[in-house]
Tab-separated table of C-alpha atoms and ligand atoms in Angstrom:
chain	number	residue	atom	x	y	z
A	1	MET	CA	0.000	0.000	0.000
A	2	PRO	CA	1.336	3.447	-0.868
A	3	GLU	CA	2.911	5.164	2.138
A	4	LEU	CA	3.935	8.754	2.773
A	5	PRO	CA	6.544	9.026	-0.050
A	6	GLU	CA	4.287	7.462	-2.676
A	7	VAL	CA	1.280	9.604	-1.760
A	8	GLU	CA	3.495	12.707	-1.646
A	9	THR	CA	4.756	11.876	-5.160
A	10	VAL	CA	1.227	11.547	-6.532
A	11	ALA	CA	0.281	14.885	-4.929
A	12	ARG	CA	3.352	16.604	-6.414
A	13	ASP	CA	2.671	15.163	-9.875
A	14	LEU	CA	-0.962	16.239	-9.767
A	15	ARG	CA	-0.318	19.768	-8.504
A	16	PRO	CA	0.960	21.439	-11.706
A	17	ARG	CA	-1.674	19.636	-13.751
A	18	ILE	CA	-4.843	20.549	-11.895
A	19	VAL	CA	-4.347	23.573	-9.628
A	20	GLY	CA	-6.451	26.388	-11.065
A	21	ALA	CA	-8.802	24.032	-12.916
A	22	THR	CA	-12.534	24.109	-12.242
A	23	ILE	CA	-14.573	20.963	-11.682
A	24	VAL	CA	-17.787	20.932	-13.692
A	25	GLY	CA	-19.072	17.474	-12.839
A	26	ALA	CA	-18.250	14.006	-11.587
A	27	ARG	CA	-19.237	10.450	-12.365
A	28	CYS	CA	-18.750	7.452	-10.192
A	29	SER	CA	-19.182	3.839	-11.279
A	30	TRP	CA	-18.443	2.256	-7.870
A	31	ALA	CA	-20.472	4.010	-5.181
A	32	ARG	CA	-18.355	2.621	-2.309
A	33	THR	CA	-15.367	4.626	-3.527
A	34	LEU	CA	-17.193	7.586	-1.989
A	35	ARG	CA	-16.958	7.729	1.779
A	36	ALA	CA	-19.901	9.941	2.575
A	37	HIS	CA	-21.854	10.886	-0.545
A	38	THR	CA	-23.999	9.161	-3.115
A	39	PRO	CA	-22.585	9.596	-6.637
A	40	GLU	CA	-25.352	12.088	-7.456
A	41	ALA	CA	-24.881	14.173	-4.298
A	42	PHE	CA	-21.106	14.127	-4.807
A	43	ALA	CA	-21.355	15.324	-8.419
A	44	GLU	CA	-23.633	18.141	-7.351
A	45	ALA	CA	-21.426	19.129	-4.410
A	46	VAL	CA	-18.157	19.364	-6.386
A	47	ALA	CA	-19.509	21.019	-9.542
A	48	GLY	CA	-18.400	24.628	-9.911
A	49	ARG	CA	-15.546	24.392	-7.419
A	50	ARG	CA	-12.041	25.501	-8.357
A	51	ILE	CA	-9.013	23.404	-7.374
A	52	GLU	CA	-6.930	25.656	-5.132
A	53	SER	CA	-4.071	23.385	-4.085
A	54	VAL	CA	-2.980	19.762	-3.818
A	55	GLY	CA	-1.297	18.464	-0.692
A	56	ARG	CA	-0.998	15.414	1.510
A	57	ARG	CA	-1.790	14.496	5.091
A	58	ALA	CA	-0.569	11.088	6.343
A	59	LYS	CA	-1.358	8.629	3.526
A	60	GLN	CA	-4.083	10.715	1.910
A	61	ILE	CA	-4.028	13.247	-0.897
A	62	VAL	CA	-5.852	16.448	0.038
A	63	ILE	CA	-7.228	18.509	-2.838
A	64	GLU	CA	-8.320	21.912	-1.557
A	65	LEU	CA	-11.366	23.347	-3.307
A	66	SER	CA	-12.952	26.769	-3.407
A	67	GLY	CA	-15.866	27.272	-1.042
A	68	GLU	CA	-14.104	25.967	2.087
A	69	ALA	CA	-14.055	22.322	1.057
A	70	ALA	CA	-11.509	19.645	0.252
A	71	LEU	CA	-11.377	16.243	-1.377
A	72	THR	CA	-9.387	13.511	0.283
A	73	VAL	CA	-8.138	10.553	-1.747
A	74	HIS	CA	-6.979	7.398	-0.028
A	75	LEU	CA	-5.280	5.194	-2.641
A	76	LYS	CA	-5.263	2.090	-0.406
A	77	MET	CA	-4.017	-1.048	-2.225
A	78	THR	CA	-4.338	-0.261	-5.928
A	79	GLY	CA	-5.606	3.314	-6.349
A	80	GLN	CA	-4.070	5.406	-9.137
A	81	LEU	CA	-4.781	8.945	-10.331
A	82	PHE	CA	-4.371	10.192	-13.870
A	83	VAL	CA	-5.240	13.428	-15.668
A	84	VAL	CA	-6.334	12.832	-19.239
A	85	ALA	CA	-8.286	14.386	-22.094
A	86	ALA	CA	-12.008	13.694	-21.729
A	87	ASP	CA	-12.046	11.721	-24.979
A	88	ALA	CA	-9.234	9.358	-23.869
A	89	PRO	CA	-10.480	5.755	-23.712
A	90	GLU	CA	-11.678	4.810	-20.243
A	91	ASP	CA	-10.908	1.336	-18.909
A	92	PRO	CA	-13.320	-0.563	-16.619
A	93	TYR	CA	-11.159	-0.013	-13.515
A	94	VAL	CA	-11.835	3.726	-13.433
A	95	ARG	CA	-14.142	4.168	-10.426
A	96	LEU	CA	-14.511	7.925	-10.231
A	97	VAL	CA	-13.971	10.808	-12.619
A	98	LEU	CA	-13.777	14.535	-11.955
A	99	GLU	CA	-14.715	16.434	-15.107
A	100	LEU	CA	-12.775	19.664	-15.564
A	101	ALA	CA	-13.976	22.779	-17.392
A	102	ASP	CA	-10.941	22.710	-19.710
A	103	GLY	CA	-11.955	19.396	-21.302
A	104	ARG	CA	-9.750	17.150	-19.186
A	105	GLU	CA	-10.621	14.615	-16.510
A	106	VAL	CA	-9.039	13.445	-13.277
A	107	ARG	CA	-9.553	9.682	-13.219
A	108	PHE	CA	-9.320	7.489	-10.169
A	109	ARG	CA	-8.457	3.969	-11.260
A	110	ASP	CA	-8.618	1.249	-8.628
A	111	ILE	CA	-8.502	-2.443	-9.507
A	112	ARG	CA	-9.179	-3.819	-6.013
A	113	LYS	CA	-11.759	-1.118	-5.096
A	114	PHE	CA	-10.463	-0.422	-1.570
A	115	GLY	CA	-9.673	3.221	-2.351
A	116	LYS	CA	-11.769	5.976	-0.810
A	117	ILE	CA	-12.598	9.518	-1.875
A	118	ALA	CA	-14.435	11.984	0.323
A	119	LEU	CA	-15.581	15.556	0.171
A	120	TYR	CA	-15.335	17.461	3.436
A	121	GLY	CA	-16.060	20.995	4.526
A	122	ARG	CA	-13.801	23.301	6.502
A	123	ASP	CA	-15.083	24.214	9.931
A	124	PRO	CA	-15.506	28.009	9.859
A	125	VAL	CA	-14.266	28.316	13.443
A	126	ASN	CA	-11.060	26.264	13.542
A	127	GLY	CA	-10.403	25.686	9.832
A	128	GLU	CA	-10.232	21.897	10.296
A	129	LEU	CA	-11.659	19.531	7.699
A	130	THR	CA	-14.812	18.054	9.179
A	131	VAL	CA	-17.658	15.798	8.147
A	132	GLU	CA	-20.152	18.361	9.428
A	133	VAL	CA	-19.918	21.818	10.948
A	134	GLY	CA	-18.861	21.492	14.568
A	135	GLY	CA	-18.079	17.790	14.046
A	136	ALA	CA	-14.841	15.929	14.670
A	137	ALA	CA	-11.857	16.880	12.509
A	138	VAL	CA	-11.090	14.327	9.798
A	139	PHE	CA	-7.409	14.029	10.755
A	140	ALA	CA	-7.877	14.486	14.508
A	141	ALA	CA	-6.568	11.017	15.362
A	142	ILE	CA	-3.499	11.206	13.093
A	143	GLY	CA	-0.048	11.783	14.574
A	144	PRO	CA	2.500	14.377	13.425
A	145	GLU	CA	4.096	14.445	9.978
A	146	PRO	CA	7.591	12.963	10.398
A	147	LEU	CA	9.101	15.315	7.791
A	148	ASP	CA	7.556	18.470	9.220
A	149	PRO	CA	10.569	20.729	9.947
A	150	ALA	CA	8.927	21.624	13.257
A	151	PHE	CA	8.919	17.957	14.319
A	152	THR	CA	12.073	17.433	16.374
A	153	VAL	CA	13.816	14.543	18.077
A	154	ARG	CA	12.490	15.943	21.362
A	155	ASP	CA	8.908	15.679	20.119
A	156	PHE	CA	9.612	12.151	18.896
A	157	ARG	CA	11.095	11.176	22.244
A	158	ARG	CA	8.158	12.617	24.143
A	159	ARG	CA	5.717	10.647	22.020
A	160	LEU	CA	7.777	7.451	22.347
A	161	ARG	CA	7.925	7.686	26.106
A	162	ARG	CA	4.161	7.920	26.352
A	163	ARG	CA	3.882	4.584	24.551
A	164	LYS	CA	4.306	0.936	25.395
A	165	GLY	CA	4.670	-2.071	23.147
A	166	ARG	CA	6.996	-3.114	20.361
A	167	LEU	CA	8.593	-0.893	17.747
A	168	LYS	CA	7.169	-2.338	14.548
A	169	PRO	CA	3.471	-2.051	15.466
A	170	LEU	CA	4.151	1.354	16.983
A	171	LEU	CA	5.673	2.727	13.766
A	172	LEU	CA	2.641	1.464	11.840
A	173	ASP	CA	0.268	3.182	14.268
A	174	GLN	CA	-0.917	6.313	12.455
A	175	SER	CA	-1.829	8.014	15.711
A	176	PHE	CA	1.843	7.785	16.719
A	177	LEU	CA	3.358	9.010	13.467
A	178	ALA	CA	1.656	9.823	10.160
A	179	GLY	CA	2.372	8.070	6.895
A	180	VAL	CA	4.748	5.247	7.830
A	181	GLY	CA	3.704	1.809	6.595
A	182	ASN	CA	5.218	-1.642	6.285
A	183	ILE	CA	7.991	-0.828	3.799
A	184	TYR	CA	9.502	2.181	5.531
A	185	ALA	CA	9.003	0.828	9.054
A	186	ASP	CA	11.159	-2.204	8.174
A	187	GLU	CA	13.770	-0.053	6.432
A	188	ALA	CA	13.949	2.488	9.262
A	189	LEU	CA	14.347	-0.203	11.924
A	190	TRP	CA	17.104	-1.901	9.935
A	191	THR	CA	18.896	1.422	9.397
A	192	ALA	CA	18.635	2.253	13.101
A	193	ARG	CA	19.777	-1.305	13.998
A	194	LEU	CA	16.702	-1.832	16.169
A	195	HIS	CA	14.827	-5.116	16.333
A	196	PRO	CA	11.144	-4.772	15.278
A	197	LEU	CA	10.074	-6.632	18.436
A	198	ARG	CA	12.055	-4.434	20.770
A	199	THR	CA	9.836	-2.786	23.375
A	200	VAL	CA	9.770	0.995	23.582
A	201	GLY	CA	10.714	0.974	27.265
A	202	THR	CA	14.147	-0.579	26.560
A	203	LEU	CA	15.269	2.207	24.211
A	204	ARG	CA	18.096	4.425	25.363
A	205	PRO	CA	18.349	8.048	24.180
A	206	PRO	CA	20.824	7.215	21.358
A	207	ASP	CA	18.447	4.496	20.109
A	208	GLU	CA	15.594	6.993	20.041
A	209	ARG	CA	17.688	9.469	18.100
A	210	ARG	CA	18.833	6.842	15.572
A	211	LEU	CA	15.248	5.771	14.971
A	212	PHE	CA	14.090	9.384	14.531
A	213	GLU	CA	16.878	10.067	12.047
A	214	ALA	CA	16.365	6.793	10.188
A	215	VAL	CA	12.624	7.380	9.717
A	216	ARG	CA	13.216	10.894	8.418
A	217	SER	CA	16.131	10.116	6.125
A	218	ILE	CA	14.440	7.090	4.548
A	219	LEU	CA	11.177	8.915	3.913
A	220	ALA	CA	13.077	11.882	2.444
A	221	GLU	CA	15.129	9.665	0.152
A	222	ALA	CA	12.000	7.762	-0.910
A	223	ILE	CA	10.280	11.019	-1.883
A	224	GLU	CA	13.347	12.029	-3.880
A	225	ARG	CA	13.125	8.693	-5.711
A	226	ARG	CA	9.360	9.047	-6.278
A	227	GLY	CA	8.492	6.195	-3.925
A	228	SER	CA	8.699	2.426	-4.251
A	229	SER	CA	6.843	1.031	-7.265
A	230	ILE	CA	5.873	-2.248	-5.686
A	231	ASP	CA	2.516	-3.800	-6.587
A	232	ASP	CA	0.253	-1.281	-8.324
A	233	TYR	CA	1.768	1.967	-7.159
A	234	THR	CA	2.528	4.363	-9.975
A	235	ALA	CA	2.159	8.147	-10.181
A	236	PRO	CA	0.945	10.494	-12.941
A	237	ASP	CA	4.563	11.078	-14.048
A	238	GLY	CA	5.480	7.376	-13.871
A	239	ASP	CA	6.989	4.818	-11.520
A	240	GLY	CA	9.321	5.434	-8.597
A	241	SER	CA	12.729	3.834	-8.082
A	242	MET	CA	13.014	3.529	-4.306
A	243	GLN	CA	12.294	-0.223	-4.544
A	244	GLU	CA	15.852	-0.620	-5.849
A	245	ARG	CA	17.221	0.999	-2.691
A	246	LEU	CA	15.313	-1.060	-0.147
A	247	GLN	CA	17.758	-2.990	2.027
A	248	VAL	CA	15.560	-5.593	3.727
A	249	TYR	CA	11.942	-5.142	2.645
A	250	GLN	CA	10.868	-8.214	0.605
A	251	ARG	CA	14.498	-9.397	0.499
A	252	THR	CA	14.052	-12.511	2.627
A	253	GLY	CA	17.037	-14.817	2.211
A	254	GLU	CA	19.190	-12.210	0.450
A	255	PRO	CA	22.360	-11.007	2.175
A	256	CYS	CA	22.057	-8.157	4.646
A	257	PRO	CA	23.951	-5.248	3.015
A	258	ARG	CA	25.743	-4.612	6.315
A	259	CYS	CA	26.805	-8.053	7.546
A	260	ASP	CA	26.058	-10.413	4.660
A	261	ARG	CA	23.866	-12.714	6.729
A	262	PRO	CA	20.487	-13.583	5.183
A	263	VAL	CA	17.577	-11.247	5.763
A	264	LYS	CA	14.834	-12.882	7.830
A	265	ARG	CA	11.097	-12.583	7.656
A	266	VAL	CA	8.717	-12.831	10.575
A	267	VAL	CA	5.020	-12.053	10.853
A	268	ILE	CA	4.238	-9.412	13.473
A	269	GLY	CA	0.618	-8.410	13.949
A	270	ALA	CA	-0.330	-10.036	10.609
A	271	ARG	CA	2.277	-7.933	8.780
A	272	SER	CA	5.360	-9.335	7.079
A	273	THR	CA	8.427	-7.944	8.772
A	274	HIS	CA	11.945	-8.066	7.329
A	275	LEU	CA	15.048	-7.788	9.451
A	276	CYS	CA	18.619	-8.876	10.018
A	277	SER	CA	18.680	-10.713	13.317
A	278	TRP	CA	22.441	-10.122	13.560
A	279	CYS	CA	22.387	-6.334	13.054
A	280	GLN	CA	19.080	-5.907	14.892
A	281	ARG	CA	19.628	-7.704	18.178
A	282	LEU	CA	16.889	-8.360	20.663
A	283	GLY	CA	17.863	-8.003	24.318
A	284	ALA	CA	17.213	-10.801	26.819
A	285	ALA	CA	14.400	-8.797	28.421
A	286	ASP	CA	12.430	-8.705	25.161
A	287	ARG	CA	13.384	-12.147	23.908
A	288	ALA	CA	11.208	-14.133	26.304
A	289	GLY	CA	8.003	-12.316	25.356
A	290	ALA	CA	8.858	-12.480	21.648
A	291	ALA	CA	9.711	-16.190	21.514
A	292	ALA	CA	6.357	-17.311	20.122
A	293	ILE	CA	6.512	-14.755	17.297
A	294	LEU	CA	10.133	-15.514	16.458
A	295	ARG	CA	9.468	-19.250	16.135
A	296	GLY	CA	7.753	-18.465	12.844
A	297	MET	CA	10.794	-16.641	11.471
A	298	THR	CA	12.057	-17.728	8.046
A	299	GLY	CA	15.002	-16.755	5.915
A	300	GLY	CA	17.413	-19.630	6.348
A	301	ARG	CA	20.975	-19.701	7.510
A	302	ARG	CA	24.159	-18.557	5.994
A	303	ARG	CA	25.685	-21.318	3.874
A	304	PRO	CA	28.489	-22.968	5.777
A	305	GLY	CA	31.941	-21.797	4.862
A	306	GLY	CA	31.014	-19.124	2.413
A	307	ARG	CA	29.094	-16.070	1.359
A	308	TRP	CA	25.475	-16.306	0.432
A	309	THR	CA	24.962	-17.318	-3.185
A	310	GLU	CA	22.092	-16.717	-5.550
A	311	LEU	CA	19.773	-19.698	-5.787
A	312	VAL	CA	17.404	-18.794	-8.564
A	313	GLY	CA	17.054	-20.493	-11.944
A	314	GLU	CA	19.436	-23.078	-13.231
A	315	GLY	CA	21.554	-22.961	-10.105
A	316	ALA	CA	18.679	-24.605	-8.263
A	317	VAL	CA	19.863	-28.150	-8.941
A	318	GLY	CA	20.910	-30.465	-6.140
A	319	LEU	CA	19.736	-28.122	-3.402
A	320	THR	CA	18.872	-29.011	0.142
A	321	PRO	CA	15.114	-28.744	0.849
A	322	ALA	CA	15.649	-25.429	2.629
A	323	GLU	CA	17.598	-24.034	-0.317
A	324	ALA	CA	15.015	-25.283	-2.791
A	325	GLU	CA	12.261	-23.645	-0.770
A	326	ARG	CA	14.198	-20.396	-0.756
A	327	ALA	CA	14.757	-20.587	-4.505
A	328	ALA	CA	11.064	-21.223	-5.060
A	329	ARG	CA	10.183	-18.248	-2.885
A	330	ARG	CA	12.566	-16.030	-4.837
A	331	ALA	CA	11.070	-17.221	-8.107
A	332	ARG	CA	7.544	-16.509	-6.856
A	333	ALA	CA	8.583	-13.057	-5.689
A	334	GLU	CA	10.135	-12.327	-9.105
A	335	GLN	CA	6.954	-13.444	-10.813
A	336	THR	CA	4.820	-11.203	-8.576
A	337	LYS	CA	7.140	-8.291	-9.277
A	338	ARG	CA	6.963	-8.812	-13.039
A	339	ALA	CA	3.166	-9.109	-12.936
A	340	ALA	CA	2.919	-5.837	-10.996
A	341	ALA	CA	5.219	-4.054	-13.452
A	342	THR	CA	3.045	-5.292	-16.323
A	343	ARG	CA	-0.102	-4.013	-14.552
A	344	ARG	CA	1.482	-0.584	-13.995
A	345	ALA	CA	2.562	-0.358	-17.632
A	346	ALA	CA	-0.965	-1.326	-18.709
A	347	ALA	CA	-2.430	1.353	-16.454
A	348	ARG	CA	-0.178	3.998	-17.966
A	349	ALA	CA	-0.947	2.804	-21.492
A	350	ALA	CA	-4.674	2.915	-20.736
A	351	MET	CA	-4.223	6.523	-19.669
A	352	ALA	CA	-2.031	7.485	-22.631
A	353	GLY	CA	-2.647	11.056	-23.586
A	354	SER	CA	-2.226	12.137	-19.975
A	355	ALA	CA	-1.043	15.695	-20.526
A	356	ARG	CA	-0.364	18.946	-18.789
A	357	PRO	CA	-2.782	21.772	-19.579
B	1	LIG	ZN1	22.993	-7.572	9.088
């Protein structure tokens, strides 16, 4: 699922294309894409509004509209946004379309249909986006933006020390920090050399600082590289390249770039977690409570007497069962990756003609 860097990239790509445009209508072929409106009520409510700005909050795109309103777009698993000429062919995965006065359309394409779009008003008193006047703010429960220049290591520390529990689920908790998901949580923990099952209470001040810096630097680099094009994530200006820079995420069995031992995978809170159990040690205090989770860890051992070697393809002859299983997993992962790349290319081809005004 797209995380902060991916959503930020989509927002940045959209901005020069649609700011200043006026929405004249909308059509929606999958009513559940809309959080709060029926397709008819939504079309009526957005018509005539000008697009003032495009931003992001946590993992949602926020499109500010004239008349004290904003659209939020949650891409979820497979959501994609494109801006195309109105006469461009429309494929069946387009769930919602904003029709612009200049003859173009903003199309929300979403194969799995988990994506959500909502129209909210701004509370005249506090300026917050709300479902209704005087109601709860839409982003009230969301934690701070990790890349906000005003967000300091002191703030991070204060928030950490109010929490209990293990690091991985905490980083995924949007009320703790906005926008971090599975990919960048794993990468940040590896960079900071902190075990995902470590409990917050065992962190010393240098650990806290390393984690703060790792989260920020990885998110910043991922934005620079336009995010990680894994699965269906692509942006109006094309794919990202951060997937090539990921050190442990979805690299089970491959050598840790720091110590060469194989990257391990363990399921924590139903989420795949990737780590190096050599670089990311778990103290005795945490180990007892984590034993049940760690029993399910996979990723194999280092081959005796040598560096890790590639086990895909023709090399997979005469392997031990563990090696064969690893090779099969690698092959499956490659296949998944290729299928996703094909889907992204098809999405872009379907939206060919996507142009700036
Ligand atoms: Zn390592």
